[in-house]
CSV table of C-alpha atoms in Angstrom, one decimal:
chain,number,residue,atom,x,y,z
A,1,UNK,CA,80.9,50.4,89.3
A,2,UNK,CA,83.4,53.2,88.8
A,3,UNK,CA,82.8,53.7,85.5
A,4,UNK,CA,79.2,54.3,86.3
A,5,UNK,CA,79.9,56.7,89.1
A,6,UNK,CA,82.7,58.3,86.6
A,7,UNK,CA,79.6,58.0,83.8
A,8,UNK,CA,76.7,59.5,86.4
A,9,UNK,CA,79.5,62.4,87.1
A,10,UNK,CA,80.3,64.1,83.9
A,11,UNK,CA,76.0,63.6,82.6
A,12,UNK,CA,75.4,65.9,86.0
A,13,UNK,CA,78.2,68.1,85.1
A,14,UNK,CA,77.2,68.7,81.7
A,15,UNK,CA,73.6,68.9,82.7
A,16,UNK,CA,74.2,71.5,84.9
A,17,UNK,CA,75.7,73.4,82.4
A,18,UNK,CA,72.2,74.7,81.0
A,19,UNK,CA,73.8,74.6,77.2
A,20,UNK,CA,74.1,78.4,76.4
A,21,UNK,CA,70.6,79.3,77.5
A,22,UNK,CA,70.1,82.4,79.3
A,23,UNK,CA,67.6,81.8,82.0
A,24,UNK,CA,65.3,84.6,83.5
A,25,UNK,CA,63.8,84.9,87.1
A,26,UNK,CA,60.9,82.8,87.3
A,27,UNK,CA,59.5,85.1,90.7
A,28,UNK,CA,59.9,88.1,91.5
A,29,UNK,CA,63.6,89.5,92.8
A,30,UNK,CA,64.3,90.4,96.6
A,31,UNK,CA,67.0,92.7,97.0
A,32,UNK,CA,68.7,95.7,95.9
A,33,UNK,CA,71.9,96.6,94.2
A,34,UNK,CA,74.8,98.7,95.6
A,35,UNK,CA,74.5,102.1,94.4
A,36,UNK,CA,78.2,103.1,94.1
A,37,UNK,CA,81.1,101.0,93.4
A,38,UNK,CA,83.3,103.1,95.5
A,39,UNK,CA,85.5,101.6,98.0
A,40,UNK,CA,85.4,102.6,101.6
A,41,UNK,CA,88.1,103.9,103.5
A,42,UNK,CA,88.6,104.5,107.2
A,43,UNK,CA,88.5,107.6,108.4
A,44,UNK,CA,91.6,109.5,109.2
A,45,UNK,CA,93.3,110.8,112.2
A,46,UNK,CA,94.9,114.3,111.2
A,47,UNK,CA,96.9,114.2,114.4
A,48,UNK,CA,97.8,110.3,113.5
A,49,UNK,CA,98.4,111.9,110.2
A,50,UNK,CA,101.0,114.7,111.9
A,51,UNK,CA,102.8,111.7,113.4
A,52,UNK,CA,103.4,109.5,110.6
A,53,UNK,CA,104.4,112.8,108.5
A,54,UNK,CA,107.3,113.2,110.7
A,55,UNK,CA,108.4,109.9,110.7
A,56,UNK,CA,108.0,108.6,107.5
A,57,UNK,CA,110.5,111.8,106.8
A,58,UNK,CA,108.0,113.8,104.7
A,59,UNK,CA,108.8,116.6,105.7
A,60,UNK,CA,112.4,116.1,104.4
A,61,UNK,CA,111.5,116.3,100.4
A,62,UNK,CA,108.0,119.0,100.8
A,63,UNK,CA,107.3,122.0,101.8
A,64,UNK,CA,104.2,122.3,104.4
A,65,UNK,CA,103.7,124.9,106.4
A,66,UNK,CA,101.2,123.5,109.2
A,67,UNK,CA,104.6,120.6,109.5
A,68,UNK,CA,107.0,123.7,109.8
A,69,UNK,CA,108.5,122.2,106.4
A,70,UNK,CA,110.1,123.8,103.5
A,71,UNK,CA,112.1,121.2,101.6
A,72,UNK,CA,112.3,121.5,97.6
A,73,UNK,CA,112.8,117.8,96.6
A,74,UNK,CA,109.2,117.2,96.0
A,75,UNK,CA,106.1,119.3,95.4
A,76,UNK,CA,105.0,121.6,97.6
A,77,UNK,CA,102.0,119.8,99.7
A,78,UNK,CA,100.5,123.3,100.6
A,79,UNK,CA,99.5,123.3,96.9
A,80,UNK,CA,97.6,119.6,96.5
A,81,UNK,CA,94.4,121.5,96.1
A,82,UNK,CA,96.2,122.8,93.0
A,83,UNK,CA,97.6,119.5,91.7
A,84,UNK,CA,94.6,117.8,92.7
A,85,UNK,CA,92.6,119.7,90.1
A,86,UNK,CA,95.4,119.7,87.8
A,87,UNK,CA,94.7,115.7,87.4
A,88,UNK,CA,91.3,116.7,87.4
A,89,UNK,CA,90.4,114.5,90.5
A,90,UNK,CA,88.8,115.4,94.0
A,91,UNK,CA,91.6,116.4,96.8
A,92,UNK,CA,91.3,113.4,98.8
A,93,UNK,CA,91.5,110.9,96.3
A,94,UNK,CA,94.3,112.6,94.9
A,95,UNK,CA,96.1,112.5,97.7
A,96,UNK,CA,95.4,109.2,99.0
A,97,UNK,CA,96.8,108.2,95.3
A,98,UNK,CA,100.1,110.1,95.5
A,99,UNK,CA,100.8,108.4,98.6
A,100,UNK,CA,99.7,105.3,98.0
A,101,UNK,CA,100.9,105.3,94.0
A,102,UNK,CA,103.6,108.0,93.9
A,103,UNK,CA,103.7,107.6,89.9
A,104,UNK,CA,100.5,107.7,89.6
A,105,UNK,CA,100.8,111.5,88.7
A,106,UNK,CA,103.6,113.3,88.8
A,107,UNK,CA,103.7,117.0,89.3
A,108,UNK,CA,104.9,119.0,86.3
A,109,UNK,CA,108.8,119.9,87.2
A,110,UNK,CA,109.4,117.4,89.9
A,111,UNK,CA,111.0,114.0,89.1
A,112,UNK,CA,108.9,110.3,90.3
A,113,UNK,CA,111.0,109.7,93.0
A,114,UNK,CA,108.2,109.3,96.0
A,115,UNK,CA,108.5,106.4,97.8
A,116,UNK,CA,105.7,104.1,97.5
A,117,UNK,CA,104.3,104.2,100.7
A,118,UNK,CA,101.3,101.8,99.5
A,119,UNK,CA,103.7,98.9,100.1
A,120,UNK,CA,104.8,100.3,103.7
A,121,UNK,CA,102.0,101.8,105.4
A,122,UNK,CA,98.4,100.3,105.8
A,123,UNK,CA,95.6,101.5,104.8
A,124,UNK,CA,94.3,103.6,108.3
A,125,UNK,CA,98.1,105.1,108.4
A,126,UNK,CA,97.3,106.0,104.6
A,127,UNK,CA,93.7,107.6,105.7
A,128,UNK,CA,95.9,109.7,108.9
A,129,UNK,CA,97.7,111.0,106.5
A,130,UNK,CA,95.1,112.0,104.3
A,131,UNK,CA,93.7,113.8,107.4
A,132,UNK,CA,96.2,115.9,108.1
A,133,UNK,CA,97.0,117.2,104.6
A,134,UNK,CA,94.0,118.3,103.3
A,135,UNK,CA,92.2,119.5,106.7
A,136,UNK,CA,91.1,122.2,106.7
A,137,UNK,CA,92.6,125.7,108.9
């Protein structure tokens, strides 16, 4: 009996396996792709974003004049508009990336020794701080 269940098993399996055939709709298809592959991200909080810039001790390594900053260790942040098109990407993206990935890109004349705060903070503390650096006035 339990070679006939093992026997009744593997013929399904194998059937089921349709043999290499490619199989096409047979009715008509419901439903609609995504249109971008983009993930979402939660919006930030620029004053969230002051916050964590403070404590994560930012403002110890850049310069940023809306943070009252103007440390020389790392790149100066009132330039990512610069740098963002320097790695030829969009500001927030770019700056979500060189918090998140620090390596990612590095600015010409500084050294890769960010933090990677994409182990530490989560991904709303991440969006904050996006906020605050690239708002605008």
């Amino acid at each position: 009996m339990r070679r006939l269940a093992l026997l009744l098993g593997v013929t399904f399996l194998l059937a089921g396996c349709g043999g290499g055939k490619t199989v096409s709709p047979t009715g008509p298809v419901e439903g609609t792709l995504p249109t971008s592959t983009a993930t979402t991200t939660a919006a930030g909080d620029p004053k969230a974003g002051t916050v964590l810039f403070k404590s994560q001790g930012c403002s110890g390594c850049h310069t940023f004049k809306p943070a009252g900053s103007n440390a020389k260790i790392g790149p100066d942040l009132d330039k990512l508009s610069e740098y963002a098109k320097n790695a030829k990407q969009q500001l927030d993206e770019f700056t979500r990336e060189s918090i998140a990935n620090p390596s990612a890109y590095v600015e010409k004349g500084y050294q890769p020794t960010m933090p990677d705060f994409g182990q530490t903070l989560s991904a709303k503390q991440i969006s904050d701080l996006v906020a605050y650096l690239t708002q605008k006035g």
